[in-house]
Coordinates of C-alpha atoms and ligand atoms in Angstrom, one line a residue:
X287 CA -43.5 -38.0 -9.7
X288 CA -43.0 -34.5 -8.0
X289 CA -42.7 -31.7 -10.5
X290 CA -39.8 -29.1 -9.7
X291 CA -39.5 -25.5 -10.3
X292 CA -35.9 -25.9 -10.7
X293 CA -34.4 -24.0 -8.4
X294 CA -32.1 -26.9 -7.5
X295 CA -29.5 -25.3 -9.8
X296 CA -29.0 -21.9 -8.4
X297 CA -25.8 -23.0 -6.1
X298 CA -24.8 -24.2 -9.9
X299 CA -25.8 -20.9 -11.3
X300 CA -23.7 -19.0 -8.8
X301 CA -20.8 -21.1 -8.7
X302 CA -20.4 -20.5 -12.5
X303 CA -21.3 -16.9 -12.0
X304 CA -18.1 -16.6 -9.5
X305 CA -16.0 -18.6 -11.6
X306 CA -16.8 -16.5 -15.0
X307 CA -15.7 -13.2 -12.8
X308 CA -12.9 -14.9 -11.2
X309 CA -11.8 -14.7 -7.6
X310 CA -9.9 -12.4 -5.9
X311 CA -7.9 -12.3 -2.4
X312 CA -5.5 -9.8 -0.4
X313 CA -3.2 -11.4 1.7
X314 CA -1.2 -9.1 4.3
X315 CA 2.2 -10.0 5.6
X316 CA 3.8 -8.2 8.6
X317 CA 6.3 -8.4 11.5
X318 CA 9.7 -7.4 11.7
X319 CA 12.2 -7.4 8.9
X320 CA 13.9 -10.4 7.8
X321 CA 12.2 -13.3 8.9
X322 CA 11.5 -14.2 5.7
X323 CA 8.0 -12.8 4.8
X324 CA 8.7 -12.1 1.1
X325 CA 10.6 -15.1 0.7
X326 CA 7.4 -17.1 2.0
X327 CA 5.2 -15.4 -0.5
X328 CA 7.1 -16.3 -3.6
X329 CA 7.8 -19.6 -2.4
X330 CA 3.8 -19.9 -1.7
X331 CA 2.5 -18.8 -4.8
X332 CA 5.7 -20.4 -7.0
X333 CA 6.4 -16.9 -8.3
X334 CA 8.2 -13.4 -8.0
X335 CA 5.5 -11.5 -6.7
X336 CA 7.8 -8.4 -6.6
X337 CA 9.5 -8.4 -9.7
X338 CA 7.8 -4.8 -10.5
X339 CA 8.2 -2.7 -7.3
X340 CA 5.7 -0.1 -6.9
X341 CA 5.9 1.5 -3.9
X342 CA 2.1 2.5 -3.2
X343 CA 2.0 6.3 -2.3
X344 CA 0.3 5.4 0.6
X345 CA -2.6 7.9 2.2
X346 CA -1.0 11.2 3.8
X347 CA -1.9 9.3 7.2
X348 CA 0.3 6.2 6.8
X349 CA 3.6 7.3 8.7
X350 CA 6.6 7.7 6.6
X351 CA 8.4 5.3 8.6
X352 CA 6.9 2.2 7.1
X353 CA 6.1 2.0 3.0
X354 CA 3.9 -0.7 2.6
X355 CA 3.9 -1.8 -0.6
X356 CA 1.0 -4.0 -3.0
X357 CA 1.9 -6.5 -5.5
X358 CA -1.3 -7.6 -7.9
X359 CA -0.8 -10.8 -10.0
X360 CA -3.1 -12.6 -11.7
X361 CA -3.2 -16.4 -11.7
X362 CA -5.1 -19.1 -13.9
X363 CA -5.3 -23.2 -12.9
X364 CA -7.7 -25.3 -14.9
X365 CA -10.2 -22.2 -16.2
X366 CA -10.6 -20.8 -12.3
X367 CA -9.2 -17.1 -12.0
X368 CA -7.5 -15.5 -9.0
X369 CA -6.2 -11.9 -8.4
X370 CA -3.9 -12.0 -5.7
X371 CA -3.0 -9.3 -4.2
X372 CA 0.1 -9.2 -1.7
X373 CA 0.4 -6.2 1.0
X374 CA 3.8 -6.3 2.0
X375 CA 4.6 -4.1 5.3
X376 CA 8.6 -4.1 5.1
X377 CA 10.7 -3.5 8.0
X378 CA 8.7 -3.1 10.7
X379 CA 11.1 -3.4 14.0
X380 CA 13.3 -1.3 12.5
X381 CA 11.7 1.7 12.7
X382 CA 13.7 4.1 15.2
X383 CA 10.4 4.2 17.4
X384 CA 9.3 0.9 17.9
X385 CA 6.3 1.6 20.2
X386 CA 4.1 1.8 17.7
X387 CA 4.9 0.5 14.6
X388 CA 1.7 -1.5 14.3
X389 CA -0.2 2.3 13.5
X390 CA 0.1 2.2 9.8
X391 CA -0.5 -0.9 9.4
X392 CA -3.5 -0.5 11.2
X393 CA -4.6 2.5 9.5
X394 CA -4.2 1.2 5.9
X395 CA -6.7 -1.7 6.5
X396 CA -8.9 1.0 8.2
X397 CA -8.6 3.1 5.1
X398 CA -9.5 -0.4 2.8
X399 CA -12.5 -0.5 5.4
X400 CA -13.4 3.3 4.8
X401 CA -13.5 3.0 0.8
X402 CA -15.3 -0.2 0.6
X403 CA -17.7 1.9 3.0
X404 CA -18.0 4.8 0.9
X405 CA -18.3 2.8 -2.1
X406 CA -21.0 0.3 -1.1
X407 CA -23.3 3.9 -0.3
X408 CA -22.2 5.3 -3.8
X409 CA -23.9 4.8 -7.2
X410 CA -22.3 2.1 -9.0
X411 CA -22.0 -0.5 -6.0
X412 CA -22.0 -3.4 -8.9
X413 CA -18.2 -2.4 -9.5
X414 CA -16.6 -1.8 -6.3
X415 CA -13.1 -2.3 -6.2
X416 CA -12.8 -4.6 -3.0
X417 CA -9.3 -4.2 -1.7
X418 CA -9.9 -5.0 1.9
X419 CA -7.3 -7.5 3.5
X420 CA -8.8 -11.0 4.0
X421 CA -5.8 -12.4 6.1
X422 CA -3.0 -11.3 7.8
X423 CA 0.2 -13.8 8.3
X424 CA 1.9 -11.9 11.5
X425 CA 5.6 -13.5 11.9
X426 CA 7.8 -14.6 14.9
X427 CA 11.1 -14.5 15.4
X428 CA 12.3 -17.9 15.8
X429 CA 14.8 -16.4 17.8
X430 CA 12.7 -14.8 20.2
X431 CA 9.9 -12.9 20.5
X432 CA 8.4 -10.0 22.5
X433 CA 6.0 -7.6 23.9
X434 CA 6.5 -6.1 20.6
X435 CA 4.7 -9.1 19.2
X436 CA 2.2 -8.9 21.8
X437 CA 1.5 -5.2 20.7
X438 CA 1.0 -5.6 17.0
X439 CA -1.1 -8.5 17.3
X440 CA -3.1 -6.7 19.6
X441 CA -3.9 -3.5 17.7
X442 CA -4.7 -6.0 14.8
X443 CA -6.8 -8.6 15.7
X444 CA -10.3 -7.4 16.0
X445 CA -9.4 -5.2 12.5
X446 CA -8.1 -8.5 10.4
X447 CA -8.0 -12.4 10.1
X448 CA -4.8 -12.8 11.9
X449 CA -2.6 -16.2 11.6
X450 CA 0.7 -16.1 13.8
X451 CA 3.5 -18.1 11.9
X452 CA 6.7 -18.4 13.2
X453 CA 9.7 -17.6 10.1
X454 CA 13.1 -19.6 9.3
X455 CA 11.8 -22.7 10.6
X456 CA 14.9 -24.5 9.5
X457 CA 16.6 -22.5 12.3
X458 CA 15.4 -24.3 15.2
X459 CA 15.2 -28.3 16.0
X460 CA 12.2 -30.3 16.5
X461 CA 12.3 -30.0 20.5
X462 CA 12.7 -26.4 20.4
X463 CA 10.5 -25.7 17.8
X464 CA 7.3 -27.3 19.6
X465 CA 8.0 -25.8 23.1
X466 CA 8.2 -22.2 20.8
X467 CA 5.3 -22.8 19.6
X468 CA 3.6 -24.1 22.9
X469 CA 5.1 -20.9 24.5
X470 CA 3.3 -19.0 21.6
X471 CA 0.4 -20.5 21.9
X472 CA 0.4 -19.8 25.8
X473 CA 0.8 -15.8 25.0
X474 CA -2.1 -15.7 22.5
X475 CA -3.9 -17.4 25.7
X476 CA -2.8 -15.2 28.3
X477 CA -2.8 -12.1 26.7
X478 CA -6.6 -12.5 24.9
X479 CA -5.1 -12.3 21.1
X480 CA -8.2 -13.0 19.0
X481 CA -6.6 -15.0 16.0
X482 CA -8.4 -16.6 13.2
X483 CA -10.6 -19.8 14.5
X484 CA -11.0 -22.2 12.2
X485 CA -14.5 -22.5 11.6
X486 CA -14.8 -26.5 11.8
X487 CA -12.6 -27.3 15.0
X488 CA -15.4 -29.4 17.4
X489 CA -16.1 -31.4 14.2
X490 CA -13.6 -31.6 12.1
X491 CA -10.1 -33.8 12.4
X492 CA -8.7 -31.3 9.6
X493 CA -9.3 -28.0 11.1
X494 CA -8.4 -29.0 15.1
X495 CA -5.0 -30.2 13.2
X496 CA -4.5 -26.9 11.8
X497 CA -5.5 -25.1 15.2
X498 CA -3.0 -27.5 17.2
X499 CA -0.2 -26.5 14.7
X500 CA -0.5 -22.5 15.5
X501 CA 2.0 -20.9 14.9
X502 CA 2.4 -22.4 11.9
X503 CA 6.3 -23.0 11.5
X504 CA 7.7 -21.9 8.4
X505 CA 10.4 -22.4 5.7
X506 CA 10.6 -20.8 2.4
X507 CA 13.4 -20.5 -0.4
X508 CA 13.1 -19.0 -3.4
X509 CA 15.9 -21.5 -5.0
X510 CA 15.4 -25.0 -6.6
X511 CA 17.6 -27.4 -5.6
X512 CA 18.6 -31.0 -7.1
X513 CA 17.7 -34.0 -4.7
X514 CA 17.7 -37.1 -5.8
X515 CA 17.0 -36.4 -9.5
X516 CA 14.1 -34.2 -8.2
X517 CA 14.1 -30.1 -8.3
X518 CA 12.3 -28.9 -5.1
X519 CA 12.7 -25.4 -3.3
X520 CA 14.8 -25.5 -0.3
X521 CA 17.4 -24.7 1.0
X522 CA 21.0 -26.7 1.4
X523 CA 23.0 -26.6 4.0
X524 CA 26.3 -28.9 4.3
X525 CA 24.2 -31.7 6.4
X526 CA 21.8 -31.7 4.0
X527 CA 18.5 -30.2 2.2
X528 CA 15.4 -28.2 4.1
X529 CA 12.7 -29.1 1.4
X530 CA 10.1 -26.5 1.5
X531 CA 7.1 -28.7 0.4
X532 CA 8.2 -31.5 2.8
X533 CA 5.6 -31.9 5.6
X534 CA 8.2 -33.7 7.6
X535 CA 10.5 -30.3 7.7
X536 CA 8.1 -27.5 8.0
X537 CA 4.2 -27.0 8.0
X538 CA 4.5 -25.0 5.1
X539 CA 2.3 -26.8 2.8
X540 CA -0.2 -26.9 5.5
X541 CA -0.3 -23.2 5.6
X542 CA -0.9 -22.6 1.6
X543 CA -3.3 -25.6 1.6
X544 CA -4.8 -24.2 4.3
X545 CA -4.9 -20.6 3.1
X546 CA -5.4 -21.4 -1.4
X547 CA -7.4 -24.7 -0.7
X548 CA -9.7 -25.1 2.0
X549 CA -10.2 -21.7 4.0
X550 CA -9.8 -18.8 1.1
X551 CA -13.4 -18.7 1.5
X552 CA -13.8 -18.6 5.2
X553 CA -11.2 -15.9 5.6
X554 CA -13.0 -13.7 3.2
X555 CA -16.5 -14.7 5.2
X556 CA -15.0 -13.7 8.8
X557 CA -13.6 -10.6 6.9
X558 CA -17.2 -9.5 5.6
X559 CA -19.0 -10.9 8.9
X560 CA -16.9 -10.2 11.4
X561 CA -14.3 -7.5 10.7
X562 CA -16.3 -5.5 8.7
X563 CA -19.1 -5.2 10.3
X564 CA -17.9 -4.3 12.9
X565 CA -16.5 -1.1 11.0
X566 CA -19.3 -0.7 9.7
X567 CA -21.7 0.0 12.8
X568 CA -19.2 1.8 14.2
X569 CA -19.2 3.7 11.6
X570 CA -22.9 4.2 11.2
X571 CA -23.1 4.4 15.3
X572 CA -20.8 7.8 14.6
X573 CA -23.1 9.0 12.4
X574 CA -26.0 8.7 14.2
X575 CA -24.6 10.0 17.6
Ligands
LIG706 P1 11.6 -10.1 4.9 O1 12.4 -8.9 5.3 O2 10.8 -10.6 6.1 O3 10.8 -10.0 3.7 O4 12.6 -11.3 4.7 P2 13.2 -11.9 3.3 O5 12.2 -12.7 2.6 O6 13.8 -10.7 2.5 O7 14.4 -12.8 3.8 C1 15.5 -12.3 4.5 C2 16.6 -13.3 4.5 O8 16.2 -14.6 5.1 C3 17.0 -13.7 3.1 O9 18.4 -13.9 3.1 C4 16.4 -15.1 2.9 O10 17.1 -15.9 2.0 C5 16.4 -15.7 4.2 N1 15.3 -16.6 4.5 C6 14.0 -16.5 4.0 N2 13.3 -17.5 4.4 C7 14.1 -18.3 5.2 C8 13.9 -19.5 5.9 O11 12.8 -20.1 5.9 N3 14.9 -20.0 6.6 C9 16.1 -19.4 6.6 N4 17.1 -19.9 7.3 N5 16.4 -18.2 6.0 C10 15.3 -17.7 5.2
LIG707 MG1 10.4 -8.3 2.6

C-alpha cells in the first residue's frame, strides 16, 4: 500500500474554511423604471429586501440624477451563510437626459473596482471589504426596446457580468415572447454586447439551455395567492393565475437557480478574472506610463 501525505483533504479544508466565513454576493439590477426590477428581487430571494431604505450617499461623482441605493441582508439555509447585497439603480429612463444615463452606473462599479484596488495594496488585505458587483441583471421592456438599451449595455459589459432579462413576462404571449427574445438576441449579435457566457455551453445540456433562453423572461409578484389549496407568488388576473415559480409561465426559476445554485461561483470568478483584471492593468498600465 501507497503511503499519503494527506493532502487529499485540502479541497475539504477550504470548503469548510469558506463555509465557516460565509459567502457573500452583490447583485446589480438596472434598466428603466418599472419593469419590475425590485419586484423581481423580493420575489427571488422570498423577502423584502427594502424594507429599511437607505439611500447610499453615493461618491460626489455619481450624478444626482440617479440614487442608487444598497440593500445588505443576511441569509442562512442548512449552516451555509450568504450576505447578499442588492444595488438597486432606480429610474433610470426617466432621467430628463437620457443620453447617458448608463454614467453612474458605470462609475459606481468603477469606484467598487478602485477601493478593492486600493485595499488589496494596503496593510490589512486579510479584511477587505469586497463590495464589487458580481452580476448585473439589465432589463427589457417587454414593450419595446431601444438604442437606449443598446447604450447601457454597451458602456457596461466589459465593466460587469451582464445577463439581459426581459420584465413583466406575463405581458406578452408565448409567440410574441420568443420572437422578442430572438430579436434580442439578434441585437446583442449585431451590435457585439459581451454578456455573461456560460462557462459549460460546448459540453454541457444545462448551460446551452440557459444560453438559448437569453433574455431570460421574467415574472415576479410580491403577493401569495391561493391555487388549488396551494399559496404560491403570482399574480391573478380574471383568466386566471401567472405562478411565479411555474417553469411553464416564466423562466424565473431558471434565472435564481441559475444565479443562487449553479453559477454564484462562476459570476464571482469572471468578475475576479475577467472584469477585474482588466481594471487592474489598466490601472497599473497608468501608473507606469
Ligand atoms: P421597478 O421600478 O423596476 O423597481 O419596478 P417595481 O418592482 O417597482 O414594479 C413596478 C410595477 O410593476 C408594480 O406595480 C409591480 O406590481 C408591477 N410588476 C412587477 N413585476 C411584474 C411582472 O412580472 N408582471 C407584471 N405584469 N407587473 C409587474
Ligand atoms: Mg425599483
Amino acid at each position: 500500500d501507497r503511503e499519503y501525505v494527506g493532502f487529499a483533504t485540502l479541497p475539504n479544508q477550504i470548503f469548510r474554511k469558506s463555509v465557516r466565513k460565509g459567502f457573500s454576493f452583490t447583485l446589480m439590477v438596472a434598466g428603466e423604471s418599472g419593469l419590475g426590477k425590485s419586484t423581481l428581487v423580493n420575489s427571488l430571494f422570498l423577502t423584502d429586501v427594502y424594507k429599511d431604505r437607505t439611500l447610499l450617499n453615493a461618491e460626489e461623482r455619481i450624478s444626482k440624477t440617479v440614487e442608487i441605493t444598497k440593500h445588505t441582508i443576511g441569509f442562512e439555509e442548512k449552516g451555509v451563510k450568504l450576505k447578499l447585497t442588492i444595488v438597486d439603480t432606480p429610474g433610470f429612463g426617466d432621467a430628463v437626459n437620457n443620453t447617458e444615463s448608463w454614467k453612474p452606473v458605470v462609475d459606481f462599479i468603477n469606484c467598487q473596482f478602485e477601493q478593492y484596488f486600493r485595499d488589496e495594496s494596503g496593510l490589512d488585505r486579510k479584511n477587505i471589504q469586497d463590495n464589487r458587483v458580481h452580476c448585473c441583471l439589465y432589463f427589457i421592456s417587454p414593450y419595446g426596446h431601444g438604442p437606449v438599451d443598446v447604450e447601457f449595455m454597451r458602456a457596461l459589459h466589459k465593466k460587469v457580468n451582464l445577463l439581459p432579462v426581459l420584465g413583466k413576462a406575463d405581458c406578452l404571449t408565448p409567440l410574441e415572447l420568443s420572437q422578442k427574445k430572438k430579436k434580442i438576441r439578434e441585437e446583442i449579435e449585431r451590435f457585439g454586447i459581451n454578456i455573461y457566457q456560460f462557462p459549460g455551453c460546448d459540453s454541457d445540456e444545462d448551460d446551452q439551455e440557459l444560453k438559448d433562453s437569453v433574455p431570460f423572461a421574467v415574472v415576479a409578484s410580491n403577493i401569495l395567492v391561493q391555487i388549488k389549496g396551494r399559496r404560491v407568488r403570482g399574480r391573478a388576473y380574471p383568466w386566471g393565475v401567472v405562478e411565479v415559480e411555474n417553469p411553464a409561465h416564466s423562466d424565473f426559476l431558471k434565472l435564481r437557480n441559475m444565479l443562487v445554485r449553479t453559477h454564484m461561483q462562476d459570476l464571482k470568478d469572471v468578475m475576479q478574472e475577467t472584469h477585474y483584471e482588466n481594471y487592474r492593468s489598466e490601472c497599473i498600465r497608468n501608473m507606469t506610463r
